[in-house]
Structure formats: structure tokens, C-alpha cells
Coordinates of N, CA, C and O and ligand atoms in Angstrom, one line a residue:
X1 N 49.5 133.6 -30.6 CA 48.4 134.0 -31.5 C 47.2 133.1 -31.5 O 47.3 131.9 -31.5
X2 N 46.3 133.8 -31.5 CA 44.7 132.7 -31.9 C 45.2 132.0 -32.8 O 45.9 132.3 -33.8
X3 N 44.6 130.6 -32.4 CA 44.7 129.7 -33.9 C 43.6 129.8 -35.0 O 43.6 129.1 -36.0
X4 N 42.6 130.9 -34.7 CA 42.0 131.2 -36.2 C 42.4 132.0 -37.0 O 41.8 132.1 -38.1
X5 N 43.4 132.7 -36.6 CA 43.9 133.9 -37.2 C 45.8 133.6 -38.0 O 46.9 133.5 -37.5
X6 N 45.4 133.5 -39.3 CA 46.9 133.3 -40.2 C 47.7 134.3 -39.7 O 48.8 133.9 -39.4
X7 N 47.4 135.7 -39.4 CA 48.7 136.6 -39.3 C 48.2 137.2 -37.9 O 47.1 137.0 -37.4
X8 N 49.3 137.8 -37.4 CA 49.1 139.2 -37.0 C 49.5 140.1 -37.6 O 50.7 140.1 -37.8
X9 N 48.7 141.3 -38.1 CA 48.9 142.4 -39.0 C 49.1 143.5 -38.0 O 50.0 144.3 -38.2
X10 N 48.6 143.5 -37.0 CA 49.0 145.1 -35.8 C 48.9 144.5 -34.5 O 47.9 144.0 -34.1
X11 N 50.1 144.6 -33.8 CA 50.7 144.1 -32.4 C 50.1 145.3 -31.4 O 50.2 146.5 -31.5
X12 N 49.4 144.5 -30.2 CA 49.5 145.4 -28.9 C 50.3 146.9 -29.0 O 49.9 148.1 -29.1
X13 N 51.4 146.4 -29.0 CA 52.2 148.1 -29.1 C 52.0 148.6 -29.9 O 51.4 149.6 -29.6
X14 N 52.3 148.6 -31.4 CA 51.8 149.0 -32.6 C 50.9 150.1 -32.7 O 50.9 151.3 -33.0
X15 N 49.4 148.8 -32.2 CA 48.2 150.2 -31.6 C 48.0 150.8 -30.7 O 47.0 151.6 -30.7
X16 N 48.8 150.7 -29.7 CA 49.0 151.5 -28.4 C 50.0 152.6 -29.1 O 49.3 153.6 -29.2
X17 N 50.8 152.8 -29.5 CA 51.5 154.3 -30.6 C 50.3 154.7 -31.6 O 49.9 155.9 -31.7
X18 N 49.9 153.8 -32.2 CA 49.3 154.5 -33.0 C 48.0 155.6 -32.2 O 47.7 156.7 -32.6
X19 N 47.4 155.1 -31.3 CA 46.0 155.9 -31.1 C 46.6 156.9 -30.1 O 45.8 157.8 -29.7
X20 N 47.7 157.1 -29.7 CA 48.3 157.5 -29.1 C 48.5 158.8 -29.7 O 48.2 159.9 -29.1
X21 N 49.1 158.8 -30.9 CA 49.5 159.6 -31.7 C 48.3 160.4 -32.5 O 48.1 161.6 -32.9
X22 N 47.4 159.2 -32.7 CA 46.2 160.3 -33.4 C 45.5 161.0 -32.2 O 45.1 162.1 -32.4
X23 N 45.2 160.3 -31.2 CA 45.1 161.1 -29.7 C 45.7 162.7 -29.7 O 45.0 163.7 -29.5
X24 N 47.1 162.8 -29.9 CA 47.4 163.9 -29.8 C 48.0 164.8 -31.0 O 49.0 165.4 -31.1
X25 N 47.1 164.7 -31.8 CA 46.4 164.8 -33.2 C 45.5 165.8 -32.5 O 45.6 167.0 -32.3
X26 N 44.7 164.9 -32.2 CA 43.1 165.8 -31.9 C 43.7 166.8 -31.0 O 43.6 168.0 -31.2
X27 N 44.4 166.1 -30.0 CA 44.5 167.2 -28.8 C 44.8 168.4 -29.4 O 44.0 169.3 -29.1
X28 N 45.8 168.6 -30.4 CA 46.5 169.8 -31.1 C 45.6 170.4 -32.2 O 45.8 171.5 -32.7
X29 N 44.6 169.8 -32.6 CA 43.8 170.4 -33.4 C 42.5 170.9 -32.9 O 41.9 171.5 -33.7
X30 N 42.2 170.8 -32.2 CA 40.8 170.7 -31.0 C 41.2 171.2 -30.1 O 41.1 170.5 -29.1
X31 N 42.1 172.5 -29.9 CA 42.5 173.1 -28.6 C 41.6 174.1 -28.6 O 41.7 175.0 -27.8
X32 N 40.6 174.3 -29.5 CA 39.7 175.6 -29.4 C 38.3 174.7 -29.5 O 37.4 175.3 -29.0
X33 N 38.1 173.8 -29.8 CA 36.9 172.9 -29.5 C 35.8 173.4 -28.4 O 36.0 173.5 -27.2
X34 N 34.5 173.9 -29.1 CA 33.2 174.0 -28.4 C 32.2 172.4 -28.1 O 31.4 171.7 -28.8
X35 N 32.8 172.4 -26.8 CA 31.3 171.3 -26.3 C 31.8 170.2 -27.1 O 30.9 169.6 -27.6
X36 N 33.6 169.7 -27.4 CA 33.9 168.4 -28.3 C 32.8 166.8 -27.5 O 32.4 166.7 -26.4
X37 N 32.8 165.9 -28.6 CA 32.2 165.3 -28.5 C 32.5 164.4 -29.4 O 32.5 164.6 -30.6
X38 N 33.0 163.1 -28.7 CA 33.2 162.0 -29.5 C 32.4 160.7 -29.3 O 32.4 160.2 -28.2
X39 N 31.7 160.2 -30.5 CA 30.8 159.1 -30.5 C 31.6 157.9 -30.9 O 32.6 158.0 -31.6
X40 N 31.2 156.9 -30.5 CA 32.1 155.7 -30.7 C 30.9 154.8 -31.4 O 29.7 155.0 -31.3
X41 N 31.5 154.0 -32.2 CA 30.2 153.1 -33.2 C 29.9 151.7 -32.8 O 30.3 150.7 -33.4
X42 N 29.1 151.7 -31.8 CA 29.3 150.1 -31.2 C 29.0 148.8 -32.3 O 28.5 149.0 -33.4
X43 N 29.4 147.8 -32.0 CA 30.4 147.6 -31.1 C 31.6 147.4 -31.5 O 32.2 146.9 -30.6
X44 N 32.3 147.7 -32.8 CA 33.3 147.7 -32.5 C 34.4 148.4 -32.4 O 35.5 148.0 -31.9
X45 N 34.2 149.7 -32.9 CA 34.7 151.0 -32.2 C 35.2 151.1 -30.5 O 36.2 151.6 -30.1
X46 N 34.3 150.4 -29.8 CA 34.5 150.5 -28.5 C 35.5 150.5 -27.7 O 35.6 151.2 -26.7
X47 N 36.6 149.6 -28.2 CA 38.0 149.2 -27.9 C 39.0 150.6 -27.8 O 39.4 151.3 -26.9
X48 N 39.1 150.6 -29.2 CA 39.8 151.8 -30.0 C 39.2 153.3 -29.4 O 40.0 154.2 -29.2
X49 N 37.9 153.4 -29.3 CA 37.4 154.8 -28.4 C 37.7 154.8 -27.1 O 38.1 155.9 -26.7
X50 N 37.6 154.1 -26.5 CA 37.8 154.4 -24.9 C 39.6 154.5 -25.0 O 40.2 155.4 -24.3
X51 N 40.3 153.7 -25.7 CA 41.6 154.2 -25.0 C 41.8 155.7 -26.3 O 42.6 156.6 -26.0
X52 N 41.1 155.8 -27.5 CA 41.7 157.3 -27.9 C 41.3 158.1 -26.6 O 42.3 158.3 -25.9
X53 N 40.2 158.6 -26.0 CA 39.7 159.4 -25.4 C 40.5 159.4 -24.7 O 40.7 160.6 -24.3
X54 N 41.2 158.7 -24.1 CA 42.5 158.6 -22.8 C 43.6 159.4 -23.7 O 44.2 160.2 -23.0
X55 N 43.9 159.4 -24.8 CA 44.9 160.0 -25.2 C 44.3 161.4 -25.4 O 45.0 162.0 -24.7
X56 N 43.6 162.1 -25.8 CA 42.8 163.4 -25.9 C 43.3 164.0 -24.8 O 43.2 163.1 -23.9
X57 N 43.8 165.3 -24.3 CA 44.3 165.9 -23.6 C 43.2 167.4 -23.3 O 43.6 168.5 -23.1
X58 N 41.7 166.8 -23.4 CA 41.0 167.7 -23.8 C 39.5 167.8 -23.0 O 38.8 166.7 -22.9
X59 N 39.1 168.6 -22.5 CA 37.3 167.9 -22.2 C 36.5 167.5 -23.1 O 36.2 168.2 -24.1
X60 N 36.1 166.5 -22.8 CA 35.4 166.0 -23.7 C 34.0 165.1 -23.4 O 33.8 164.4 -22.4
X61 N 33.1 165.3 -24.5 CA 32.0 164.2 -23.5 C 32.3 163.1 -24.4 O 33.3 163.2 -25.2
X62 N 31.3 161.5 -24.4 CA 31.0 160.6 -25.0 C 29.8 160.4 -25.2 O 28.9 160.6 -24.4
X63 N 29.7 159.8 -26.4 CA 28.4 159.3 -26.3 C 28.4 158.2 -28.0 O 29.1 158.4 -29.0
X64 N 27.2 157.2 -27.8 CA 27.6 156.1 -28.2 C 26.3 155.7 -29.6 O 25.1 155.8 -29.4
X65 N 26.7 155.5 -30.5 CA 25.4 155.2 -31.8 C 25.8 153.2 -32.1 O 26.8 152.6 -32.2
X66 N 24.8 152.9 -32.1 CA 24.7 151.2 -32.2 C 24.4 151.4 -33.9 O 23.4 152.0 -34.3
X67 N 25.3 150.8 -34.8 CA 24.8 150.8 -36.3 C 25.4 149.4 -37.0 O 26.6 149.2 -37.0
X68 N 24.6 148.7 -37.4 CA 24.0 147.7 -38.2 C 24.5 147.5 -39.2 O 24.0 148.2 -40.0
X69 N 25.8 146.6 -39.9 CA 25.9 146.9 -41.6 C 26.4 145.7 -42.0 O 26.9 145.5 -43.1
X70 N 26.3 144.8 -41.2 CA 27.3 143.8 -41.3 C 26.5 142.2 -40.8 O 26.6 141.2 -41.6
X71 N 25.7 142.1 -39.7 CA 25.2 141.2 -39.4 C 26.0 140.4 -39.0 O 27.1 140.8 -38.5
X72 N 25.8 138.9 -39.3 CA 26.9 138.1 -39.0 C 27.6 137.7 -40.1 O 27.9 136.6 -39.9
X73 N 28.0 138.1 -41.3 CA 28.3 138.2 -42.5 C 30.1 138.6 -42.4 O 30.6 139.3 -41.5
X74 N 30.6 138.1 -43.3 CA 32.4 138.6 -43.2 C 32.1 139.4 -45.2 O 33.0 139.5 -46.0
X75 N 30.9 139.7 -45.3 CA 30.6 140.9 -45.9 C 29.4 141.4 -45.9 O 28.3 140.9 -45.7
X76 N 29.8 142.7 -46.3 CA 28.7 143.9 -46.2 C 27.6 143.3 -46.4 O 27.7 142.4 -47.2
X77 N 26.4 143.5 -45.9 CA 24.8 142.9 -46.2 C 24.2 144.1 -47.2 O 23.2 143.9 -47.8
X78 N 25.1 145.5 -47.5 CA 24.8 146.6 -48.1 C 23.6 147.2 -47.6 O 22.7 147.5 -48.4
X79 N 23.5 147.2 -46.0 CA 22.5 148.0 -45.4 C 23.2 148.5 -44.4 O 24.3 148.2 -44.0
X80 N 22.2 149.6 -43.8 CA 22.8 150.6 -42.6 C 21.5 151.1 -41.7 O 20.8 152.1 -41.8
X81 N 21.6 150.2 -40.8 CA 20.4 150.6 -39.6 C 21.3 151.3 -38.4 O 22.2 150.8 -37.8
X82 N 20.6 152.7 -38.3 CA 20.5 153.0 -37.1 C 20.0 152.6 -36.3 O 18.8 153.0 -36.2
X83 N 20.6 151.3 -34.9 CA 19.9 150.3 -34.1 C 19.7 151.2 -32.5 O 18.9 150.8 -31.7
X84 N 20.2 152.0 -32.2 CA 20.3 153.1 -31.2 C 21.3 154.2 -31.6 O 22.5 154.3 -32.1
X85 N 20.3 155.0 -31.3 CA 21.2 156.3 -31.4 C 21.0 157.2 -30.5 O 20.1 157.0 -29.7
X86 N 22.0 158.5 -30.4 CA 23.0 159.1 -29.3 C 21.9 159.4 -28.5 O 20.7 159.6 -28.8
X87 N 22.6 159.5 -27.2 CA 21.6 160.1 -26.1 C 21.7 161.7 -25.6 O 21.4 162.2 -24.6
X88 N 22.4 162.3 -27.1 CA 22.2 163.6 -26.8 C 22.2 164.6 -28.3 O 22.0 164.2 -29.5
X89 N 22.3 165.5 -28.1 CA 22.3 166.5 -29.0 C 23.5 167.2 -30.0 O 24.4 167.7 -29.3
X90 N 23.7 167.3 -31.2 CA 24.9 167.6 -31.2 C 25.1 169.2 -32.1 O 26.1 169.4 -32.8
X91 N 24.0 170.1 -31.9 CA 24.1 171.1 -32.5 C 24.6 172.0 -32.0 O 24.3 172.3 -30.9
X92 N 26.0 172.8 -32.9 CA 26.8 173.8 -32.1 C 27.9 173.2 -32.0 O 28.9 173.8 -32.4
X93 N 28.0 171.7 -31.6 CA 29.2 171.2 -31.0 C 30.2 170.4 -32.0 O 29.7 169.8 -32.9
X94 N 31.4 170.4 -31.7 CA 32.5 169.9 -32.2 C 32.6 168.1 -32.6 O 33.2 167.5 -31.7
X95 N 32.1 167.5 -33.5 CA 31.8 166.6 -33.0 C 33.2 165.3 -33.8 O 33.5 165.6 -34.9
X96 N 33.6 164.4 -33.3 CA 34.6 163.2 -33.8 C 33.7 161.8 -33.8 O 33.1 161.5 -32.8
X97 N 33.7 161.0 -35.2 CA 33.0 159.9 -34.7 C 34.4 159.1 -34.7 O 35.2 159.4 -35.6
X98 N 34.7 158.3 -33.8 CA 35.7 157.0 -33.7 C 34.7 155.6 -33.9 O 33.9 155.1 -33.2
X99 N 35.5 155.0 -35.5 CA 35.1 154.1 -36.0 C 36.1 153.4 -35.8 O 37.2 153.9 -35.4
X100 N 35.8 152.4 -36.1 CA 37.0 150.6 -35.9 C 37.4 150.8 -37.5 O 38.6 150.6 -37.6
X101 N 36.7 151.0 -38.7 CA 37.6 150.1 -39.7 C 36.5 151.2 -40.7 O 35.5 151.7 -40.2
X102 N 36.9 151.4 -42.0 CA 36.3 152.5 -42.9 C 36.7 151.3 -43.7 O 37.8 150.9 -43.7
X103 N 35.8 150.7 -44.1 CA 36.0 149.9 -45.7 C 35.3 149.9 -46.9 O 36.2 149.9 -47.7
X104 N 33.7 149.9 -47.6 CA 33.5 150.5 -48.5 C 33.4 151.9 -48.3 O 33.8 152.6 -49.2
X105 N 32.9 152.3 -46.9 CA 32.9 153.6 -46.3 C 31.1 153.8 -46.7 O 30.5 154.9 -46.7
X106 N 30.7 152.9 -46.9 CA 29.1 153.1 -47.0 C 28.1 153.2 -45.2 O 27.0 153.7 -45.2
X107 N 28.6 152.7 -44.3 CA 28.2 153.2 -43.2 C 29.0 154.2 -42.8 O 28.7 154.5 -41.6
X108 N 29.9 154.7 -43.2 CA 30.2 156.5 -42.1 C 29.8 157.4 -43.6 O 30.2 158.6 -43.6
X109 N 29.0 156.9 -45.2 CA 29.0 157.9 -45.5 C 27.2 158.4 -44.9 O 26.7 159.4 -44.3
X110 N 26.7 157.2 -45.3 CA 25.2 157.5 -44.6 C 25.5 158.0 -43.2 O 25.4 159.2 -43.0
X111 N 25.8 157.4 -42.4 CA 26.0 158.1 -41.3 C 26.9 159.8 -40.9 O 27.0 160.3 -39.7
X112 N 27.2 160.2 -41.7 CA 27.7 161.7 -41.9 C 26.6 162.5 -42.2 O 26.4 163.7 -41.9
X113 N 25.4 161.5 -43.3 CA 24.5 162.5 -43.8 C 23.8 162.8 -42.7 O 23.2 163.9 -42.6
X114 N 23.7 162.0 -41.8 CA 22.7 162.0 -40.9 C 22.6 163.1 -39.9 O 21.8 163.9 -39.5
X115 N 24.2 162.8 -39.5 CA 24.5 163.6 -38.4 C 24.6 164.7 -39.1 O 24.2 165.6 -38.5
X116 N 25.0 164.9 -40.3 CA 25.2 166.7 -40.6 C 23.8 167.3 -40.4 O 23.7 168.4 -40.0
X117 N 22.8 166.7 -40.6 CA 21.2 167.4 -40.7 C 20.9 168.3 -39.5 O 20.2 169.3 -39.3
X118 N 22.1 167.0 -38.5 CA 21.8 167.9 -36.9 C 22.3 169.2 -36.4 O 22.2 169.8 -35.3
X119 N 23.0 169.5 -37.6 CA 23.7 171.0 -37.7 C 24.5 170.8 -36.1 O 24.0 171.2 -35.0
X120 N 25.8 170.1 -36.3 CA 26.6 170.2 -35.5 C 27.7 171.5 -36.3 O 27.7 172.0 -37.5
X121 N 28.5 171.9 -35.2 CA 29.6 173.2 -35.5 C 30.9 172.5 -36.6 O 31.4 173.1 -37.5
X122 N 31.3 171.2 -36.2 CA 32.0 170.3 -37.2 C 31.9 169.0 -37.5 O 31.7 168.4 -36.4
X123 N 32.0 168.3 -38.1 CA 32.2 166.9 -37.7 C 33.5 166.4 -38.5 O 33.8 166.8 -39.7
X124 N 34.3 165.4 -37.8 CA 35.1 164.2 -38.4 C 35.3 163.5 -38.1 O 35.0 163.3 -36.9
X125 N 35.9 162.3 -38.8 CA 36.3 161.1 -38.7 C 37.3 160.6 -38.0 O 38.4 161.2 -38.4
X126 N 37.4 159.7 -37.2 CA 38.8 159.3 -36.6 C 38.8 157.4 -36.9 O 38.2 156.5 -36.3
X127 N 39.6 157.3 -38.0 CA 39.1 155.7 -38.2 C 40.8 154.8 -37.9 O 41.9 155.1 -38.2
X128 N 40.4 153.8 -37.4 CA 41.5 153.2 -36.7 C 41.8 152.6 -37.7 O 43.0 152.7 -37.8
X129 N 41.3 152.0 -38.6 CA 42.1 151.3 -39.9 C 41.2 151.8 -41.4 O 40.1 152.2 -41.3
X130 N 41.7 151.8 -42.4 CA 41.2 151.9 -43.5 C 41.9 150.8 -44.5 O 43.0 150.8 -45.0
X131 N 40.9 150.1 -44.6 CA 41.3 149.4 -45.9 C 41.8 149.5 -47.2 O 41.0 150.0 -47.9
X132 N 43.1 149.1 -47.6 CA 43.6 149.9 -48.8 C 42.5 149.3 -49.8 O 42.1 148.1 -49.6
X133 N 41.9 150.1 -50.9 CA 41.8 149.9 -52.2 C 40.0 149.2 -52.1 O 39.4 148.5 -53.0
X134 N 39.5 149.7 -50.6 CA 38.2 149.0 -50.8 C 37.3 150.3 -50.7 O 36.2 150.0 -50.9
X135 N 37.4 151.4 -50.5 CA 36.6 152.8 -50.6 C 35.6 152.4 -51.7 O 36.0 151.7 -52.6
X136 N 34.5 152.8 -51.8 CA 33.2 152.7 -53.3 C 32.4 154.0 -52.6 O 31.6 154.4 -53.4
X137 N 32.4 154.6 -51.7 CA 31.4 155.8 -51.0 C 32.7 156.7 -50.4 O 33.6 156.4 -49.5
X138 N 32.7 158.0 -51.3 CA 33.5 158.7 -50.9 C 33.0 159.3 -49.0 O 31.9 159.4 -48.7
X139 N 34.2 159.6 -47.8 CA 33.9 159.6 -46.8 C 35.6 160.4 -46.4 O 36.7 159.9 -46.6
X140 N 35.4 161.5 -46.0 CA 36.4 162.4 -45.4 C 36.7 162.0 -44.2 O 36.0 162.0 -43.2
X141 N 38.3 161.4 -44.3 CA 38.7 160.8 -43.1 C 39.7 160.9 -42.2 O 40.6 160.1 -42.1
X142 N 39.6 162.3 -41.2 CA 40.1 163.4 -41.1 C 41.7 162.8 -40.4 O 42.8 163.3 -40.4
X143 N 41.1 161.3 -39.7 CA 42.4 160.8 -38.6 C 41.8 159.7 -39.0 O 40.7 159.2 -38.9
X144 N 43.2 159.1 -39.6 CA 43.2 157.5 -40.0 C 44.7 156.5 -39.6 O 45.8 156.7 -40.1
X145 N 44.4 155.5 -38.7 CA 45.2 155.2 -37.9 C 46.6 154.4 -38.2 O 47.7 154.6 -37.8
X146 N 45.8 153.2 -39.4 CA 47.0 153.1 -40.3 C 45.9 152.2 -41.9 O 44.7 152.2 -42.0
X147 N 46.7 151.5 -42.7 CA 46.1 151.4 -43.5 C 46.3 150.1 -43.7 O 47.4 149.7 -43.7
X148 N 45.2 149.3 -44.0 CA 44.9 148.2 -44.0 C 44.7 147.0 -45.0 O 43.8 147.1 -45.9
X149 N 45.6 145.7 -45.0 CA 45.2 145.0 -46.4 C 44.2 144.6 -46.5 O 43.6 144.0 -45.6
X150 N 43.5 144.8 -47.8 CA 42.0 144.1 -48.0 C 41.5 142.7 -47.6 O 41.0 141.9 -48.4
X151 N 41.6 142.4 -46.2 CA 41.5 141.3 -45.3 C 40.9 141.4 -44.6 O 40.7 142.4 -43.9
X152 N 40.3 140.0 -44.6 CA 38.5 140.4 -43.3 C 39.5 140.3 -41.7 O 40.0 139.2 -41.4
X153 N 39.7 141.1 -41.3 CA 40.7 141.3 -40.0 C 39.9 141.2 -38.6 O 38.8 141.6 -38.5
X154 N 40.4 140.7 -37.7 CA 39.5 141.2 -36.5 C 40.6 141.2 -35.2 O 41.8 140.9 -35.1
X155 N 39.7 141.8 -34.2 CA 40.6 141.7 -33.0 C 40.2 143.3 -31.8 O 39.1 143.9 -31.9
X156 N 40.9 143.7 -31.1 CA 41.0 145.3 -30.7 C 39.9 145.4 -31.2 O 39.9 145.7 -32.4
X157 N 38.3 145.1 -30.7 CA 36.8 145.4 -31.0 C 36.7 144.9 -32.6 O 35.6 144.9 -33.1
X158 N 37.4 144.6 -33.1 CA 36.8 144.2 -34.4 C 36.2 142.7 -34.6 O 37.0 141.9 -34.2
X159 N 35.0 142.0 -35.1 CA 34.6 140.6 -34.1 C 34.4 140.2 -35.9 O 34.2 140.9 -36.8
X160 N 34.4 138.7 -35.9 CA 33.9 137.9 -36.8 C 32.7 137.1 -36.2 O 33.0 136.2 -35.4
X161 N 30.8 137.4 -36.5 CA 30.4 136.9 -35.4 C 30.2 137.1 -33.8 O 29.8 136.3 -33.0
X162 N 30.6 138.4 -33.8 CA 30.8 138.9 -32.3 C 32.1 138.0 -31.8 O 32.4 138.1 -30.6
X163 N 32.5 137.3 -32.5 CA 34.1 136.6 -31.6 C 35.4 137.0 -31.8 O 35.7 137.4 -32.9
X164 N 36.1 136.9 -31.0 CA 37.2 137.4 -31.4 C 37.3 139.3 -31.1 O 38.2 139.8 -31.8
X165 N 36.7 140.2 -30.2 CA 36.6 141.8 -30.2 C 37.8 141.6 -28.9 O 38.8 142.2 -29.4
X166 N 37.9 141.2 -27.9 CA 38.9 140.8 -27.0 C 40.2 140.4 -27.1 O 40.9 140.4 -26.1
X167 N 40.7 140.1 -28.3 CA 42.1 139.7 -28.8 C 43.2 141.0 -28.8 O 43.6 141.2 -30.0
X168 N 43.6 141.6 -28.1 CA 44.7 142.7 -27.8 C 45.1 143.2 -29.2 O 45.2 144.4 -29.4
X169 N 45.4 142.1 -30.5 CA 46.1 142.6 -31.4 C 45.3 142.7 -32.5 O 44.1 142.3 -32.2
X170 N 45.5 143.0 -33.9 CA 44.4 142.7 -35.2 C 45.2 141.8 -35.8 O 46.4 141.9 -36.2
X171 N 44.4 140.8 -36.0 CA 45.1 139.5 -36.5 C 43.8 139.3 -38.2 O 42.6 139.5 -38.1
X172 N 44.8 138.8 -39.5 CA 43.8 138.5 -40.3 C 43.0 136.9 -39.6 O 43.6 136.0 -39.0
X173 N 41.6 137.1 -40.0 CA 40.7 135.6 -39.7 C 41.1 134.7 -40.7 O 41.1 135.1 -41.8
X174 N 41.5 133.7 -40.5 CA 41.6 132.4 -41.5 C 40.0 132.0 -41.9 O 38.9 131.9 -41.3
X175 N 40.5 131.9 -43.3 CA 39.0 131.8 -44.2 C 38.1 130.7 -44.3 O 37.0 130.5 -44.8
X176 N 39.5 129.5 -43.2 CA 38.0 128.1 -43.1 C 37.2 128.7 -42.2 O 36.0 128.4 -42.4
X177 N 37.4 129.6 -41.2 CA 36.5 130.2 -40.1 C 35.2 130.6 -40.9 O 34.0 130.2 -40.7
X178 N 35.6 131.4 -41.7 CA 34.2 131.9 -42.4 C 33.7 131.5 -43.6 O 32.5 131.9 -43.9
X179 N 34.6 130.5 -44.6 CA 34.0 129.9 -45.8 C 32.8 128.9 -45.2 O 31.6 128.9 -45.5
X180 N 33.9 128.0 -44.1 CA 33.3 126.5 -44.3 C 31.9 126.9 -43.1 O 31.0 126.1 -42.8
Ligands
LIG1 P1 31.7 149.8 -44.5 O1 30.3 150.3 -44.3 O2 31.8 148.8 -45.7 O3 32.8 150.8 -44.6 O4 32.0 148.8 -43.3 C1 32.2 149.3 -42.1 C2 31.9 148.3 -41.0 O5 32.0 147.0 -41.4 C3 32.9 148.5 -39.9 O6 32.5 149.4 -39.0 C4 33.0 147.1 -39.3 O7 32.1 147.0 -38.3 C5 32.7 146.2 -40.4 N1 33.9 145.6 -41.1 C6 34.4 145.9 -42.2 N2 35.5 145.2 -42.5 C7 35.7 144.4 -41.4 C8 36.7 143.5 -41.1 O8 37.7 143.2 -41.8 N3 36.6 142.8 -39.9 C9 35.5 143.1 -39.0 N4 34.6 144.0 -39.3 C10 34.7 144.7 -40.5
LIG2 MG1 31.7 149.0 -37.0

């Protein structure tokens, strides 16, 4: 284990079943899917999206939104910039955003409003962890991977600082890392 990290809360394998399973989730529910389309939320989604999409048994495109909510902060800054967004269109089409972590849920709720304007045919959520008991912005969360203790966690694309997104498993951060 990292020596910055007190636990491991989800092992390699653990999340290899789990995305695995919500993978074929989608597959079974998206068997009639127009033009599906799943966005990944850089950067820490990135991990967690590339291997869901391997689990998807489905055509599918990608494509990728850069959003802002966090800074280098191990909390919310309570802002939400769209820093790049998609390089395509998503009206008509079936659309999945794959997030790394739903915790106040204040960036996938602004970001739902956004995308719905674009008059896509559906949209939902596929979020790899959700934090128990930290929700304040209601956010429909159609595929949720497993659920998470209210701990600033990182690993599998999740970074403290951008460090730490490389670590195979989600380990909680020890808090000298980010108090001191
Ligand atoms: P929300 O807008 O409060 O739901 O925060 C969502 C974003 O904050 C996620 O997409 C993550 O990038 C980041 N985030 C929230 N909690 C953690 C955490 O425990 N570790 C790393 N990033 C987190
Ligand atoms: Mg994120």
C-alpha cells in the first residue's frame, strides 16, 4: 500500500467486478441505444471510463468534458467550470456521463443542466463511487458502482493534487498529507 494512504477501501479486483458488472448493466439496458455515447469527466473519470467502455458490449462513441470543481483543494472550492468541452454533438443521442466519485453532487448537477439544453434522446449517470451521506444537490444516479465512506479517498483516477490517479486501488489519503 502507498504510505500516504491509512486504508485500502477497494482492491484491484473489487473494481475490476464491479465496473464489470455495471458494464453489463449498460449492455442490457442500452440494447436499443441510438448513436450511445459516453463522456468521461477528466481527469478523473478517465481510469474508470476507459475500462467501463471495455465492459459495454455495445457500439459506442467517446468523448471527453474537462470540469473544474475542486482545484487543488481536498474540498469543494463550490465552483464548476467548464474548462473544455465535448467535441461533438449530442442531440438525438443516447447519452452516459462516467464520473469518478458523486459527492455533494454539485458538479454532475450543473452539469446535467447543461447537457440537457442540448436536447440529447437520454442522459445518465454512471458514477463509480458515491459518497454515503454527502449528497446537498439532488443528481439521478442511474449506475452507481459502490458506496463510499465520507473520506477524501483517491487512487483508480481519483488524485489529491493530481497525485496519486495511478494507484490500481482506492485507498483513503492520510490527513497529514493534506492538513499539514
Ligand atoms: P461534487 O461536485 O462535490 O459532487 O464533487 C465531485 C468531484 O470532486 C469529483 O468528480 C472529484 O473529482 C472530486 N472529489 C470529490 N471527492 C473526492 C475524493 O474523495 N477524492 C478525490 N476527488 C474527489
Ligand atoms: Mg471529477
Amino acid at each position: 500500500m502507498h504510505p500516504d494512504l491509512t486504508k485500502i477501501i477497494f482492491s484491484e479486483e473489487e473494481l475490476r467486478d464491479c465496473v464489470k458488472r455495471m458494464g453489463a448493466q449498460i449492455t442490457a439496458d442500452y440494447a436499443d441505444a441510438h448513436d450511445l455515447l459516453v463522456i468521461g469527466i477528466l481527469k478523473g473519470a478517465a481510469i474508470f471510463m476507459t475500462d467501463l467502455v471495455r465492459s459495454i458490449d455495445l457500439p459506442l462513441e467517446m468523448d471527453f468534458m474537462v470540469i473544474s470543481s475542486y482545484g487543488d483543494a481536498a474540498t469543494t472550492s463550490g465552483r464548476v467550470k467548464i474548462v473544455q468541452d465535448l467535441s461533438c454533438d449530442i442531440k438525438g443521442r443516447d447519452v452516459i456521463i462516467a464520473e469518478d466519485i458523486l459527492d455533494t453532487g454539485r458538479t454532475l448537477s450543473k452539469l446535467l443542466k447543461v447537457l440537457e439544453l442540448r436536447d440529447p434522446r437520454s442522459i445518465s449517470i454512471a458514477a463509480l463511487l458515491r459518497k454515503e451521506g454527502a449528497q446537498q444537490f439532488e443528481v439521478p444516479c442511474k449506475y452507481e458502482g459502490f458506496a463510499c465512506p465520507d473520506e477524501f479517498v483517491v487512487g483508480y483516477g481519483l488524485d489529491y493534487a493530481q497525485h496519486y490517479r495511478n494507484l490500481p486501488y482506492i485507498g483513503a489519503l492520510d490527513r497529514k498529507v493534506y492538513a499539514g
